[in-house]
XYZ file of C-alpha atoms in Angstrom:
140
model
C 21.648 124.773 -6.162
C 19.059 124.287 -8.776
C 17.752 127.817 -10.254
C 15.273 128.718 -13.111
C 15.167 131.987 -14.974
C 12.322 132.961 -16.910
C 11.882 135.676 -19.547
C 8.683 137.079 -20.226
C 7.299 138.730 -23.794
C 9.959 140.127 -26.659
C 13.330 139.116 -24.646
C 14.026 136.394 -26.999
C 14.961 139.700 -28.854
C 17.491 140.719 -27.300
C 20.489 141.297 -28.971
C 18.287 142.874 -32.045
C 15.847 145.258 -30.400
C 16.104 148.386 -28.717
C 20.585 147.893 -28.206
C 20.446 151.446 -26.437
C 18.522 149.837 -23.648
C 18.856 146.356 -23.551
C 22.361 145.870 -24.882
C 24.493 144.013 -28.057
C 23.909 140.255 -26.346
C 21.518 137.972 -26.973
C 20.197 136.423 -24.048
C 21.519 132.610 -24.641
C 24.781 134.022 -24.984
C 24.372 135.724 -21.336
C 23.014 132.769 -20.512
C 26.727 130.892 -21.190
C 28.413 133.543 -19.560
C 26.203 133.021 -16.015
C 26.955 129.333 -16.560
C 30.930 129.764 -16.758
C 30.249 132.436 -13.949
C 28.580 129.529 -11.533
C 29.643 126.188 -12.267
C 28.341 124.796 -9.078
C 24.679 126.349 -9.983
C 22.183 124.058 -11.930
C 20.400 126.388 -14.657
C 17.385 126.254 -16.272
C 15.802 128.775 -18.560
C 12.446 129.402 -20.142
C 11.152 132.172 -22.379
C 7.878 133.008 -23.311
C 5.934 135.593 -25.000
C 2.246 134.573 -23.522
C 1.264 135.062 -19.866
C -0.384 131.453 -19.802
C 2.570 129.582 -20.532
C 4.808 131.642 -17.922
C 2.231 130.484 -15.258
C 2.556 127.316 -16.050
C 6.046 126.561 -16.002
C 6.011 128.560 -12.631
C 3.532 126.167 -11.297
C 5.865 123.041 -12.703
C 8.774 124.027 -11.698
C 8.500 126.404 -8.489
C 7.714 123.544 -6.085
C 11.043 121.321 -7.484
C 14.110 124.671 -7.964
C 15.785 126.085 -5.552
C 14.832 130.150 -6.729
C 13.363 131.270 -9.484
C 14.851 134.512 -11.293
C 11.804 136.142 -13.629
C 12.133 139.062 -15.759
C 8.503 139.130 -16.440
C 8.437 141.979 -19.392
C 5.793 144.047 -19.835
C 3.560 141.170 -18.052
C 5.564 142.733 -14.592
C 3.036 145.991 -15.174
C -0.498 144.114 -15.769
C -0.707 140.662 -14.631
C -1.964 139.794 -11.185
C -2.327 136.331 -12.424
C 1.296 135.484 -12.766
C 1.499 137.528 -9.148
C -0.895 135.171 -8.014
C 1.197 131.809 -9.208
C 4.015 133.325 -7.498
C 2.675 133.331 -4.221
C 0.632 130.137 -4.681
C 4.328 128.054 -4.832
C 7.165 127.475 -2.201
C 10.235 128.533 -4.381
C 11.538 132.041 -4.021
C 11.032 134.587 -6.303
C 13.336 137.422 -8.091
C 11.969 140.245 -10.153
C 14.405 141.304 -12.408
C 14.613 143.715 -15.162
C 17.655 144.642 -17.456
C 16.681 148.400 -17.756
C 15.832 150.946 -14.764
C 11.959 150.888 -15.222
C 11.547 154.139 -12.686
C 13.807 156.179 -15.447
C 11.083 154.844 -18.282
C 7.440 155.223 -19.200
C 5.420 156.061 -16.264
C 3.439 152.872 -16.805
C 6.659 150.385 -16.269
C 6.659 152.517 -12.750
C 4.606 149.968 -10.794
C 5.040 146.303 -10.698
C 1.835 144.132 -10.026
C 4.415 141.181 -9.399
C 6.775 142.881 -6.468
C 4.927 142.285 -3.427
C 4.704 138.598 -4.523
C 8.461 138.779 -4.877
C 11.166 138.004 -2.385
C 13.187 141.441 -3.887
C 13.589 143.415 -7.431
C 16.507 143.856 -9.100
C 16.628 146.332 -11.983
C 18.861 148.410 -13.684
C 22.298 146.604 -13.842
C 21.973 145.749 -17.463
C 22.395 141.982 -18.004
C 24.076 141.813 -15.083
C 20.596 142.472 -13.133
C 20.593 138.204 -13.669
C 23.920 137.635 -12.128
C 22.763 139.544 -9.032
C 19.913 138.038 -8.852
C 21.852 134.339 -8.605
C 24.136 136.012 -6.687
C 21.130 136.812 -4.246
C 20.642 132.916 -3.756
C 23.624 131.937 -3.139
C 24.966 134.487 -0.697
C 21.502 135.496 0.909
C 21.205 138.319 3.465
């Protein structure tokens, strides 16, 4: 199984911003953990702070991977666009998020992104990821 997970805008901080929410780890060394945690899982991952470049690698890479795990940041709230490259490729689609959005700001209530989405996962920390794959693997 080949899977990609992107990060959208300011989660290349983690580790250093807002620990109450998002936690002590950074993501790359998450990202070692999931790869210990599924050996048998090819992993690729991608962060990016613009919208543009998010499309993009969706559009490279969601014809070729098996899923695609996206934690889309704040982009999850505004952008139709990236909604719009979801549903123009074949690979399936997880919206994930590391905090519970519906206990935040009620702008991070509503996700443009969802109903391009096969399902959301949110709330589970960094472990939100490692449901996601988990999703893939052992589908309903």
């Amino acid at each position: 199984m080949n899977l990609l997970i992107i990060n959208g805008p300011n989660l290349n901080l983690l580790g250093t911003r807002e620990k109450s929410i998002y936690g002590e780890l950074s993501f790359e060394e998450y990202f070692m953990q999931l790869k210990k945690m599924f050996p048998n899982v090819e992993f690729e991952y991608y962060q990016s702070n613009i919208e543009g470049e998010i499309i993009d690698k969706l559009q490279q890479r969601g014809f070729s991977v098996d899923g695609i795990i996206l934690n889309a940041g704040a982009y999850t709230h505004t952008s139709i666009a990236i909604a719009d490259a979801i549903r123009s490729i074949p690979a399936h689609v997880i919206e994930t998020h590391i905090s519970n959005v519906h206990k935040r700001e009620e702008y991070r209530h509503h996700s443009m992104i969802a109903s391009a989405c096969k399902g959301v996962i949110a709330g589970f920390g960094l472990d939100s990821y490692r449901l996601a794959i988990q999703s893939f693997i052992l589908p309903c």
